[in-house]
Coordinates of C-alpha atoms in Angstrom, one line a residue:
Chain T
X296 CA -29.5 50.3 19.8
X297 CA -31.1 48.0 22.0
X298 CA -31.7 45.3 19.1
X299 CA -27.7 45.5 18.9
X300 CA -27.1 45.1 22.7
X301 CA -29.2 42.1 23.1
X302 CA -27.5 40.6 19.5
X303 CA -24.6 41.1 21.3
X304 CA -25.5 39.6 24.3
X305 CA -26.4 36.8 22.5
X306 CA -23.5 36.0 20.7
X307 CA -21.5 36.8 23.8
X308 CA -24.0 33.7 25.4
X309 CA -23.3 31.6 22.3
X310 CA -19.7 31.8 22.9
X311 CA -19.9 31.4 26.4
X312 CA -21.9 28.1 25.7
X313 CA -19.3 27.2 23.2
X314 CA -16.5 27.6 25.5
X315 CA -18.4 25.3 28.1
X316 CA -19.9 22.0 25.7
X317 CA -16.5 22.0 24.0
X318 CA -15.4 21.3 27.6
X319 CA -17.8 18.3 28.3
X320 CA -18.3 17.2 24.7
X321 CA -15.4 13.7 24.4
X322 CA -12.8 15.9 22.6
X323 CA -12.7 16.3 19.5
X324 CA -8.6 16.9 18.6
X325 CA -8.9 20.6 17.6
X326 CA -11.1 21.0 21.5
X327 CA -8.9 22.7 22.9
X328 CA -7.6 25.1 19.8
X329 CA -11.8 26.0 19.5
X330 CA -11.3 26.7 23.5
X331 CA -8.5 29.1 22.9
X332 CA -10.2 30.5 20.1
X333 CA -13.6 31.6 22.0
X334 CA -11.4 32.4 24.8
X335 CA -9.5 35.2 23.0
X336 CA -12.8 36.5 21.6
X337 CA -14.2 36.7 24.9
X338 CA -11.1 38.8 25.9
X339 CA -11.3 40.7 23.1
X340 CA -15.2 41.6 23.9
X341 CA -13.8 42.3 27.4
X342 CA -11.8 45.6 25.7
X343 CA -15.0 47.7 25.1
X344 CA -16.9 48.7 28.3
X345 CA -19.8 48.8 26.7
X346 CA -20.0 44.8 27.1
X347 CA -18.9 44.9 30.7
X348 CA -22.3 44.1 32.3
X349 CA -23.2 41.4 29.9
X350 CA -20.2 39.9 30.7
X351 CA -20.9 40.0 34.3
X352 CA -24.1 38.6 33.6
X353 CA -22.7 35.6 31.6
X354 CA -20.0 35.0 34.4
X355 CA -17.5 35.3 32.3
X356 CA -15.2 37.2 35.1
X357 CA -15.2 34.0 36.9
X358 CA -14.6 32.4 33.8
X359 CA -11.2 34.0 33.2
X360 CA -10.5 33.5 36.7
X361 CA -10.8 29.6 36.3
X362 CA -8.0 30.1 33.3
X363 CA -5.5 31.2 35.0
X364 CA -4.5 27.8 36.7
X365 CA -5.3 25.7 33.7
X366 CA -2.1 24.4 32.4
X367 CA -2.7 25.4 28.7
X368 CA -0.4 28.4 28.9
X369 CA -2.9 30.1 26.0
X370 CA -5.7 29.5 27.7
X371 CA -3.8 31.8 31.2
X372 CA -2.3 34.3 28.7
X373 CA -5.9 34.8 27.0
X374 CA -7.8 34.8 30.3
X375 CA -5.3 37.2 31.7
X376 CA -5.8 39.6 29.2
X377 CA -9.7 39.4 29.5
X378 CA -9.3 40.3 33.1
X379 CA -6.5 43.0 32.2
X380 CA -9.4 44.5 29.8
X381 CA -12.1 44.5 32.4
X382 CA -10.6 44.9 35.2
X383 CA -11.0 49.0 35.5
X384 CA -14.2 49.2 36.3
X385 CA -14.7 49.0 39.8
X386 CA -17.3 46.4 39.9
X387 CA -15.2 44.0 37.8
X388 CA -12.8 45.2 40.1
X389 CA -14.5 44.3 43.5
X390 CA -15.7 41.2 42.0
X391 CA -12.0 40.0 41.1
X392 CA -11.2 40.9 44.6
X393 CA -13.5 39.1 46.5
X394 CA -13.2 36.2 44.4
X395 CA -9.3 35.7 45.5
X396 CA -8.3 37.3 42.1
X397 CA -4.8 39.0 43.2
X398 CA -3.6 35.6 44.4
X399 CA -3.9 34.3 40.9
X400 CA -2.5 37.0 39.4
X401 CA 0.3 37.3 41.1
X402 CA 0.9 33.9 40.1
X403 CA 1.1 34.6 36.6
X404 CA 4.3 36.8 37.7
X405 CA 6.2 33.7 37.3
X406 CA 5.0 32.6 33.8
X407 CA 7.8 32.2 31.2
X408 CA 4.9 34.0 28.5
X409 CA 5.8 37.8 28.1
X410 CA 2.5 38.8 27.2
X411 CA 0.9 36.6 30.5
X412 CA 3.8 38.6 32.1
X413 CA 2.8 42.1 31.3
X414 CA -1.0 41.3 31.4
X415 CA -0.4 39.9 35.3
X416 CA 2.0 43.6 35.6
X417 CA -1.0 45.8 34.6
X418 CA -3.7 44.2 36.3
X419 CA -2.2 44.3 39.3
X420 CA -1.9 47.8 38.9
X421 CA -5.2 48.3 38.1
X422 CA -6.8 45.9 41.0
X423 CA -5.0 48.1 43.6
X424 CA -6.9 50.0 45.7
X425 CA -7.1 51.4 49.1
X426 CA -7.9 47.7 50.2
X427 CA -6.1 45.7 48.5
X428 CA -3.0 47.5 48.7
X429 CA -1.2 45.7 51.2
X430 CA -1.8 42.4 49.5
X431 CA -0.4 43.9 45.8
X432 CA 2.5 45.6 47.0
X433 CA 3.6 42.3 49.6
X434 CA 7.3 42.2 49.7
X435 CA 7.3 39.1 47.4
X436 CA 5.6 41.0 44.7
X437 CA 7.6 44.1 45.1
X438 CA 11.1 42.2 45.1
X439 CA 10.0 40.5 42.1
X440 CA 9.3 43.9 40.2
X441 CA 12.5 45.4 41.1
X442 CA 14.1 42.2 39.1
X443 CA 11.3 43.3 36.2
X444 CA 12.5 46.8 36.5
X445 CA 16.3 45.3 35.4
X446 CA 15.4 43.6 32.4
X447 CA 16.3 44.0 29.3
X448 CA 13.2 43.8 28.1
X449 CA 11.5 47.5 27.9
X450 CA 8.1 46.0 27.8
X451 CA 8.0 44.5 31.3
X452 CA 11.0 46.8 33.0
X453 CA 8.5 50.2 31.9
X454 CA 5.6 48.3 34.0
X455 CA 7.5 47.6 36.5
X456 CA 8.7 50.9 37.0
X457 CA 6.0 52.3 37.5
X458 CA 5.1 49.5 39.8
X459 CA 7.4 50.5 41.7
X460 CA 7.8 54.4 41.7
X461 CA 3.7 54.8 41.6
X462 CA 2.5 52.5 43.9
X463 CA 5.3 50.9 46.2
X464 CA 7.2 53.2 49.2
X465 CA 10.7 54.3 49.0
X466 CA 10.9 52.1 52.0
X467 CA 9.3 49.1 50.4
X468 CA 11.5 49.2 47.4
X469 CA 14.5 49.7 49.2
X470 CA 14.0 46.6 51.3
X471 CA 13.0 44.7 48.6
X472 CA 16.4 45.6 46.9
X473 CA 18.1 44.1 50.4
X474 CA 15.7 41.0 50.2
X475 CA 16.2 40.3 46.5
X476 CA 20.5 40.8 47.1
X477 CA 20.1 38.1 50.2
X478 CA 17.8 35.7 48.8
X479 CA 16.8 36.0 44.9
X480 CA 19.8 35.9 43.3
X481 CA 19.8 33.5 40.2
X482 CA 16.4 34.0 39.7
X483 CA 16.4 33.9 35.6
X484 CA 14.0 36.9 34.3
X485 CA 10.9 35.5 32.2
X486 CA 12.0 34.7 28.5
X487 CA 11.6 37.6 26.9
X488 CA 10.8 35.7 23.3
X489 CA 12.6 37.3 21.1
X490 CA 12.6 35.5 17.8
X491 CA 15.4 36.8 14.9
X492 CA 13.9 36.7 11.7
Chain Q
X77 CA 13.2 58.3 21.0
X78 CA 16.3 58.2 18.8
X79 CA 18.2 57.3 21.4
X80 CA 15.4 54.1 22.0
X81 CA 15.8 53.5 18.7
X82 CA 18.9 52.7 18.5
X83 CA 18.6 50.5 21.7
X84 CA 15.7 48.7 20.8
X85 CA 16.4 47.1 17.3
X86 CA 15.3 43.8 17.7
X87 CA 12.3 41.6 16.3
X88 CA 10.1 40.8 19.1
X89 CA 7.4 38.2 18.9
X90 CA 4.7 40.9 19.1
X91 CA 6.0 41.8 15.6
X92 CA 5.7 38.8 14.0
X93 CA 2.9 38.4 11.9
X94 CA 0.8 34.9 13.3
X95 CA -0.6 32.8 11.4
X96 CA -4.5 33.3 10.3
X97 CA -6.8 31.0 12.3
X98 CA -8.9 29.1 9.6
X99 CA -10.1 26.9 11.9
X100 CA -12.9 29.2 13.4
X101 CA -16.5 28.2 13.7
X102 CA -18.6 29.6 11.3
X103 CA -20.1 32.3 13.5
X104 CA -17.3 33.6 15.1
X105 CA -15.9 34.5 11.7
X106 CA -15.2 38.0 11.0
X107 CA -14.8 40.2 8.2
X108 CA -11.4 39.9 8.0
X109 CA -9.3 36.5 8.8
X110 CA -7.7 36.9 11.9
X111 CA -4.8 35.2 13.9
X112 CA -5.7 34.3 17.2
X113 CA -4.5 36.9 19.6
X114 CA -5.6 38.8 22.3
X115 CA -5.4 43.0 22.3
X116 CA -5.2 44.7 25.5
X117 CA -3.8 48.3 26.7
X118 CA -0.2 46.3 26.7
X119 CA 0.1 45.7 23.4
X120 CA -1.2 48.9 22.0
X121 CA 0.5 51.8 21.5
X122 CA 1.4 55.2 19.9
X123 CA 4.4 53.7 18.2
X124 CA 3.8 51.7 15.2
X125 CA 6.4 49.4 13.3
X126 CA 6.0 49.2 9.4
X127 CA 7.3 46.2 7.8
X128 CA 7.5 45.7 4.0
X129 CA 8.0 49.2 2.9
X130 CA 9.6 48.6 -0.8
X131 CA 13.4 50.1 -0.8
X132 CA 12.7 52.7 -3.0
X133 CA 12.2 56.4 -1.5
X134 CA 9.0 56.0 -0.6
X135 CA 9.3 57.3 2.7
X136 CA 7.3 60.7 2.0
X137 CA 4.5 59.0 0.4
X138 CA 4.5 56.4 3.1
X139 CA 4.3 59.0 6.2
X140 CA 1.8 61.2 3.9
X141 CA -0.1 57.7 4.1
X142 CA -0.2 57.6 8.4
X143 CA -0.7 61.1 8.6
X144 CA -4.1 60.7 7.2
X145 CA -4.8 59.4 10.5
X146 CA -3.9 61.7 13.3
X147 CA -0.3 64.2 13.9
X148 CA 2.9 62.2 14.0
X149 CA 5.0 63.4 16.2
X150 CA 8.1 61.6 15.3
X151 CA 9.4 59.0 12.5
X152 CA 12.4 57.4 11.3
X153 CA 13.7 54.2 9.6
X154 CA 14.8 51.6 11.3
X155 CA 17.8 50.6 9.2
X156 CA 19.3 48.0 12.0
X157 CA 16.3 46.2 12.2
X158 CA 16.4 43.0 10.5
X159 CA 14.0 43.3 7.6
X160 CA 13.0 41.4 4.4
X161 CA 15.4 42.1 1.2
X162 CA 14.9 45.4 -0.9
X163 CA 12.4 46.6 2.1
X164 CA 12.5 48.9 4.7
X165 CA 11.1 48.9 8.3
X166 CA 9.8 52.4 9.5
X167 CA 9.2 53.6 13.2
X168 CA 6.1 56.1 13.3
X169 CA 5.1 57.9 16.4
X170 CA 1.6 58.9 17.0
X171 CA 0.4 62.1 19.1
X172 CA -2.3 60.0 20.1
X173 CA -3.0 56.1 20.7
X174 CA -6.3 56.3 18.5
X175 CA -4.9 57.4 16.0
X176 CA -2.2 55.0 15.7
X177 CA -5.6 52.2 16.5
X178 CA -6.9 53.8 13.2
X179 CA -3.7 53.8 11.3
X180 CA -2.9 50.4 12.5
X181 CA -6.1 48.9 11.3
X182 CA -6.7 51.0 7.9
X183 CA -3.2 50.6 7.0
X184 CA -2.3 46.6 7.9
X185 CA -1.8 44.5 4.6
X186 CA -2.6 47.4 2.6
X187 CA -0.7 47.1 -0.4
X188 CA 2.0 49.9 -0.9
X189 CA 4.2 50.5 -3.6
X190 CA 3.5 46.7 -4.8
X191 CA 4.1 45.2 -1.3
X192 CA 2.4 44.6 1.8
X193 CA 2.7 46.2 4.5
X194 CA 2.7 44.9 8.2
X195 CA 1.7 47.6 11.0
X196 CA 2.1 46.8 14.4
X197 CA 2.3 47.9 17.6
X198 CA 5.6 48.9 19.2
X199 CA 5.1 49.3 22.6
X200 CA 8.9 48.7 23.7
X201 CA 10.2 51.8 21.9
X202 CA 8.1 53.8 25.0
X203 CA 9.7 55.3 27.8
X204 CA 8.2 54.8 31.5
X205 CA 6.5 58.0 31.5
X206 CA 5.1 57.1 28.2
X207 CA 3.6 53.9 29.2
X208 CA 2.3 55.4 32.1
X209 CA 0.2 57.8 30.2
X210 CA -1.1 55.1 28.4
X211 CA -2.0 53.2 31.4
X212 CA -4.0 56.6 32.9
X213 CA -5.4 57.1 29.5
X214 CA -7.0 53.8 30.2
X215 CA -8.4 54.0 33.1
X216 CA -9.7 57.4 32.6
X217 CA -11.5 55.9 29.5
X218 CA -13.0 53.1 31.4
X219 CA -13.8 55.8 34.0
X220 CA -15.7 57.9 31.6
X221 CA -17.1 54.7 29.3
X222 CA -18.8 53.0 32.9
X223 CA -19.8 56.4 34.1
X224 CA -21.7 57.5 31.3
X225 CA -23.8 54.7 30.6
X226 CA -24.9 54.8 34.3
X227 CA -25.8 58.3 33.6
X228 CA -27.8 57.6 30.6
X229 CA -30.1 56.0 32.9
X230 CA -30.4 58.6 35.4
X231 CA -31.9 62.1 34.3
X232 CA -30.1 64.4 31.9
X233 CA -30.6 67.1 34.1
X234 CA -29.2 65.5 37.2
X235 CA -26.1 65.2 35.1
X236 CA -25.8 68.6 35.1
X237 CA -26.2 69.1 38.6
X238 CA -23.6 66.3 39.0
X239 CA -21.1 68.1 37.1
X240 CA -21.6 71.6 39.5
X241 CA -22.0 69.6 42.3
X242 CA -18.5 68.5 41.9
X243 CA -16.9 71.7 40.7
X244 CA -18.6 72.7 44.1
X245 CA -16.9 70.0 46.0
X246 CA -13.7 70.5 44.7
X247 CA -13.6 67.8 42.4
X248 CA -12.4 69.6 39.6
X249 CA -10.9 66.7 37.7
X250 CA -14.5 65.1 36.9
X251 CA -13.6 62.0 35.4
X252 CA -16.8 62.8 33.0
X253 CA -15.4 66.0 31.6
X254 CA -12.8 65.3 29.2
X255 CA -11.7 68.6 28.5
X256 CA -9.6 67.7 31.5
X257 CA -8.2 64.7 30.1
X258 CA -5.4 66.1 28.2
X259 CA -4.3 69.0 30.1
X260 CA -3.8 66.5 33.1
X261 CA -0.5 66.9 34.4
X262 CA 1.1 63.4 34.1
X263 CA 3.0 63.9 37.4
X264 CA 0.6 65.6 39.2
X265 CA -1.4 62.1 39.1
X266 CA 1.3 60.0 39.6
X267 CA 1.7 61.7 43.2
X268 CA -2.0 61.7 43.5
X269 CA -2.4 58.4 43.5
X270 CA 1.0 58.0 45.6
X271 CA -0.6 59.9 48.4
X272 CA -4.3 58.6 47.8
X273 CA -3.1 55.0 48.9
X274 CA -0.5 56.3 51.7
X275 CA -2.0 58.7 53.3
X276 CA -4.3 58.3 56.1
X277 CA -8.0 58.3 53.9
X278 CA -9.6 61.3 56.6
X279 CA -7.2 64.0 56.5
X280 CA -6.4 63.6 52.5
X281 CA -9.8 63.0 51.3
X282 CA -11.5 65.4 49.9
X283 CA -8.1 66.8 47.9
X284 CA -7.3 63.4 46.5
X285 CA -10.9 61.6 45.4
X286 CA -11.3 62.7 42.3
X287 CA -8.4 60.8 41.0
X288 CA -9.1 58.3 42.3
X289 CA -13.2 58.8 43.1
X290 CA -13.5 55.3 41.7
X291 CA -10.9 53.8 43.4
X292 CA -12.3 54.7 46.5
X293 CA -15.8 54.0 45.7
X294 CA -15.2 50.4 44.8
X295 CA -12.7 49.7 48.3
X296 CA -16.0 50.5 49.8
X297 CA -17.6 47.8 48.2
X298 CA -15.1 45.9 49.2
X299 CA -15.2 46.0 52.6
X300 CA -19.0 45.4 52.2
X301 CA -19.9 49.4 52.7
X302 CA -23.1 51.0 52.1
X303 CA -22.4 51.4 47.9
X304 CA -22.8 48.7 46.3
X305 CA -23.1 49.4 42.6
X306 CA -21.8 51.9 40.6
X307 CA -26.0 52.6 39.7
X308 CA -26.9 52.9 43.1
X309 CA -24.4 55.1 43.7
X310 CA -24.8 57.8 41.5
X311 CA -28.0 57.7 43.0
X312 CA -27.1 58.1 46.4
X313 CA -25.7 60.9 45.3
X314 CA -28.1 62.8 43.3
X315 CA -30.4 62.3 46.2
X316 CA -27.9 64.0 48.9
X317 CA -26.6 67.0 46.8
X318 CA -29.4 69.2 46.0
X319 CA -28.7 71.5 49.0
X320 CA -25.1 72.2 48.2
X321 CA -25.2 75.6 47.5
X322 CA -23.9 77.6 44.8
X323 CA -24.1 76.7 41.2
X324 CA -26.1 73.5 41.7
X325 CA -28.6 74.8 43.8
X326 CA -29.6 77.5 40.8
X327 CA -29.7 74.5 37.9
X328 CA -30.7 71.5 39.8
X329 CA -34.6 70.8 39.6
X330 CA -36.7 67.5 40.7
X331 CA -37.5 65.6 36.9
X332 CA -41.3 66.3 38.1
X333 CA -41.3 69.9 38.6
X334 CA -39.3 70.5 35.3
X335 CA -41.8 68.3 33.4
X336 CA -44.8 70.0 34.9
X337 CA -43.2 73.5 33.9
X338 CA -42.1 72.2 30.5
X339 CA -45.6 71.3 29.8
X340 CA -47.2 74.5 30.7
X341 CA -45.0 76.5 28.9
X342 CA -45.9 74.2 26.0
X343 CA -49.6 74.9 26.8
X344 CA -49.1 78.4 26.6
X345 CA -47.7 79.1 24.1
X346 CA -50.1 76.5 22.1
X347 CA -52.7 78.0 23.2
X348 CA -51.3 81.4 21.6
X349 CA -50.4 79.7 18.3
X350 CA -53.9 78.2 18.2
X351 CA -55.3 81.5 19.2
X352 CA -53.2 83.9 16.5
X353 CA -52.8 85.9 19.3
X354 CA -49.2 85.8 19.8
X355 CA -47.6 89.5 19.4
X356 CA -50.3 91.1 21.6
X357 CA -51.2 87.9 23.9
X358 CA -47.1 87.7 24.4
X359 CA -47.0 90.7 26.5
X360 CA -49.7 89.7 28.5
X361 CA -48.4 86.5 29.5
X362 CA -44.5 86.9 30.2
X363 CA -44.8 89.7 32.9
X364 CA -42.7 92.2 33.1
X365 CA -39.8 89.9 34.8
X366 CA -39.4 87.6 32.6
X367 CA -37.1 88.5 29.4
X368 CA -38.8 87.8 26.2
X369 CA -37.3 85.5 25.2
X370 CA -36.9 83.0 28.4
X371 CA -40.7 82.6 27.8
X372 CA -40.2 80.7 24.8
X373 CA -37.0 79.0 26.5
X374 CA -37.0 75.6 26.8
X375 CA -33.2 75.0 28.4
X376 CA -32.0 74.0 25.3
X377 CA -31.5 75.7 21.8
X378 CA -32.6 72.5 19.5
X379 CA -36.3 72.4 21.9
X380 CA -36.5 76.1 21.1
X381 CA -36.6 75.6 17.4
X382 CA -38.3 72.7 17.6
X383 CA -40.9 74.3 19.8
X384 CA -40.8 77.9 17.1
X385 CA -41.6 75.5 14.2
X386 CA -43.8 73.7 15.7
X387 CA -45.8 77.2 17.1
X388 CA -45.5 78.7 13.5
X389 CA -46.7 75.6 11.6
X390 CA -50.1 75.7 14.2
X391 CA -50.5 79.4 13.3
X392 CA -50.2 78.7 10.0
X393 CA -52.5 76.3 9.8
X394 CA -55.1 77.9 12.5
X395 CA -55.1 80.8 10.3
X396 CA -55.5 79.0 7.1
X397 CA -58.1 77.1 8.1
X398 CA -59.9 80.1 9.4
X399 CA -59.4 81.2 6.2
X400 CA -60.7 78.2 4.1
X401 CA -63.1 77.3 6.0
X402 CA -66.4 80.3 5.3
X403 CA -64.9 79.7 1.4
X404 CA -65.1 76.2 1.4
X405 CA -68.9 75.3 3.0
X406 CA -70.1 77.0 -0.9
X407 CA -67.8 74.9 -2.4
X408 CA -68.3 71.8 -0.8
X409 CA -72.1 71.5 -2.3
X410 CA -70.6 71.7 -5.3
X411 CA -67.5 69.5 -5.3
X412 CA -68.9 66.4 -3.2
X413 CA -70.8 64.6 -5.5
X414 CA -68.3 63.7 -7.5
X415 CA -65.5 62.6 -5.3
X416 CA -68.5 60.4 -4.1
X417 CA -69.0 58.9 -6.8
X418 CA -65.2 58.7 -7.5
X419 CA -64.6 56.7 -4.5
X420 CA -67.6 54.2 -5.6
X421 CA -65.9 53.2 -8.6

């Protein structure tokens, strides 16, 4: 067992290391696919608790947190997901916190990506907490989840349900229903890409 | 569900299959080629979409196929959905999302009747309460993945005391026991929660932490409280909850003491093996308090056989070699010069 955990760690240091020289390395024309690539592995990794602490230890939290203002829209939906993965366990938790996390994800509200979208839904879910409270269920946020709750799309108007019944007030929706009436209107929902095969 | 079924007939992108990523370095290649894509509780679910079912009234032997994994609750065909000629798209709901994980990955381009199939995830044919489940399912998981592994580290037997110590507090939901888990009443810990983040923290908080234990631990953190990690903790725990009376207070024990008594009941009962004394020198030793057979207890049934083997192999062998050993002085005169010589050669 502990052969496998430090194997592990390894490999989660060789893609972490990866992810980095493919930055600084003069790019190659597949750079940024290899980025994406490690990326998703990385999130992937960041599923099973077991590899939370290396993870901490390879900084990979911050890592994710960097991704979500790159302008690669894989590179947010990946790094999103990573932090959606981890993001449970309270020392990820506190970690994203401190480091300005809920800003970013809120952010990622506004992305046209589904899956960025419902990552950005759940982890804001997830990252509230007795603290934080106030700053995940600000009136922005909440008017912007009662316009989730309306689409068409199940996906995202399930999350934002229970966004909204689990962690908002009565109060908090309602006035967001008054806000989004006044000021939101024509808003368009994130595409929802639906593809017709 | 039927009623979502009939709503929610469309291909969505989640669906699709994507493309296998042959580009990946050499190391990061798995067993399997995969697309590039990244899983997380979103995309998962109890509902799984097959694809490429052949046309030909195979839906018995194609449910027979999932059921291998875990109960399904629900299935039907999905005729509106826009499938590939002479195939049929099938709707399969799991009791549980691990088994849909396994079903999912034993059953994805399996071949089937001469065509492929494609299992995915349908996530959108859930209802809200449905998703929320998942979504506590999660973080119980986590709860009970991160919890454990800091309890490997502490002592077994502090885990126990853990455990009481909670029932004692109240906290009957112990994120560690998992009995719980499935009998938890969905909406009971949806208004849980509600209240935990609402309500003034004083008045509410002994009802309402164990939900959300964790939640509140980590706010501590951070507003910079006294807890700091999840390790540290669990040990400021153990170390302020051995005077809670009741249950606890009967199983808890330092580590030291329970070593120091494990170890002389080993001696003992060694030394009775060793001895052959061990019906008559029994009596002697356990007292007339003690049950018979807690003297040989060692808190847990796979010690006590260990420890029973172990005491009837050292009889065994105490008494053969008491045996052998007046028999074997003649012999020996008579049977060493040869083996010495054996070994020369």
């Amino acid at each position: 067992m502990g052969d496998g955990e430090s194997e592990r760690f390894q490999y989660l240091q060789t893609l972490v290391t990866e992810f980095q020289d493919t930055d600084s390395v003069v790019s190659p024309l597949n750079c940024s696919e290899a980025k994406e690539q490690v990326l998703a592995n990385l999130a992937n990794f960041a599923y099973d608790p077991r590899n939370f602490s290396d993870l901490r230890k390879l900084q990979v939290l911050d890592l994710f947190l960097d991704m979500l203002t790159e302008g690669n829209e894989n590179l947010v939906e990946f790094g999103l997901g990573g932090l959606c993965n981890l993001c449970l366990d309270k020392t990820n938790k506190s970690h994203i916190l401190d480091s300005g996390g809920l800003k970013l994800v809120i952010n990622c509200l506004s992305s046209r990506r589904e899956e960025t979208v419902l990552s950005a839904l759940t982890t804001l879910m997830f990252l509230c907490t007795a603290a934080s409270r106030t700053e995940v269920t600000a009136p922005a946020v909440v008017e912007c989840m009662v316009r989730f709750s309306l689409s068409t799309n199940r996906r995202i108007s399930n999350l934002a349900t229970i966004f909204l019944q689990d962690y908002c007030s009565d109060k908090q929706v309602q006035e967001a229903k008054e806000l989004s009436q006044h000021s939101a209107l024509g808003i368009p929902l994130p595409e929802s890409t639906q593809h017709p095969i | 569900m039927a009623e979502s079924a009939a709503v929610q007939v469309q291909a969505y992108a989640h669906h699709e299959q994507r493309k296998i990523c042959a580009s990946r370095a050499k190391y990061r290649e798995g067993r399997r080629p995969r697309a590039v894509k990244v899983y997380t509780i979103n995309l998962e679910s109890r509902y799984l979409l097959v694809q490429g079912v052949p046309a030909i009234g195979v839906m018995k032997e194609l449910i027979e196929q999932f059921a291998l994994y875990g109960t399904i609750e629900e299935y039907n065909a999905l005729d509106e959905y826009p499938a590939e000629e002479f195939t049929e798209v099938y709707l399969i709901k799991f009791q549980r999302i691990q088994s849909a994980r396994v079903a999912k990955r034993k059953l994805d381009e399996r071949s089937f009747f001469g065509s492929m199939l494609h299992v995915c995830y349908a996530p959108e044919f859930e209802t809200v309460q449905e998703t929320r489940e998942k979504l506590q399912e999660r973080r119980k998981f986590v709860a009970r993945a991160t919890s454990s592994k800091d309890w490997n580290a502490a002592d077994k037997k502090q885990e126990i005391a853990t455990i009481c110590t909670q029932d004692v507090l109240g906290l009957h939901k112990s994120i560690a026991d998992s009995s719980h888990i499935s009998c938890r009443d969905p909406l009971h810990d949806r208004g849980d929660e509600k209240f935990c983040y609402t309500a003034p923290p004083l008045s509410h908080e002994h009802v309402y932490r164990p939900v959300s234990s964790y939640e509140v631990t980590s706010s501590n953190t951070v507003q910079g409280t006294v807890q700091q990690t999840i390790a540290s903790n669990s040990y400021t725990w153990h170390s302020t909850r051995p005077n809670v009376p009741g249950i606890s207070t009967a199983r808890f024990m330092p580590r030291t003491t329970q070593l120091q008594e494990r170890q002389k009941k080993r001696q003992q009962s060694n030394a009775l093996a060793l001895c052959g004394l061990a019906p008559g020198g029994q009596e002697v030793v356990i007292g007339p308090k003690l049950p018979e057979v807690s003297q040989l207890d060692m808190d847990n049934d796979s010690l006590n056989i260990t420890a029973n083997t172990i005491r009837e192999k050292l009889k065994e062998v105490s008494c053969t070699a008491m045996a052998a050993a007046p028999g074997r002085t003649s012999d020996d005169a008579a049977d060493r010069p040869p083996v010495k010589q054996r070994r020369r050669i």
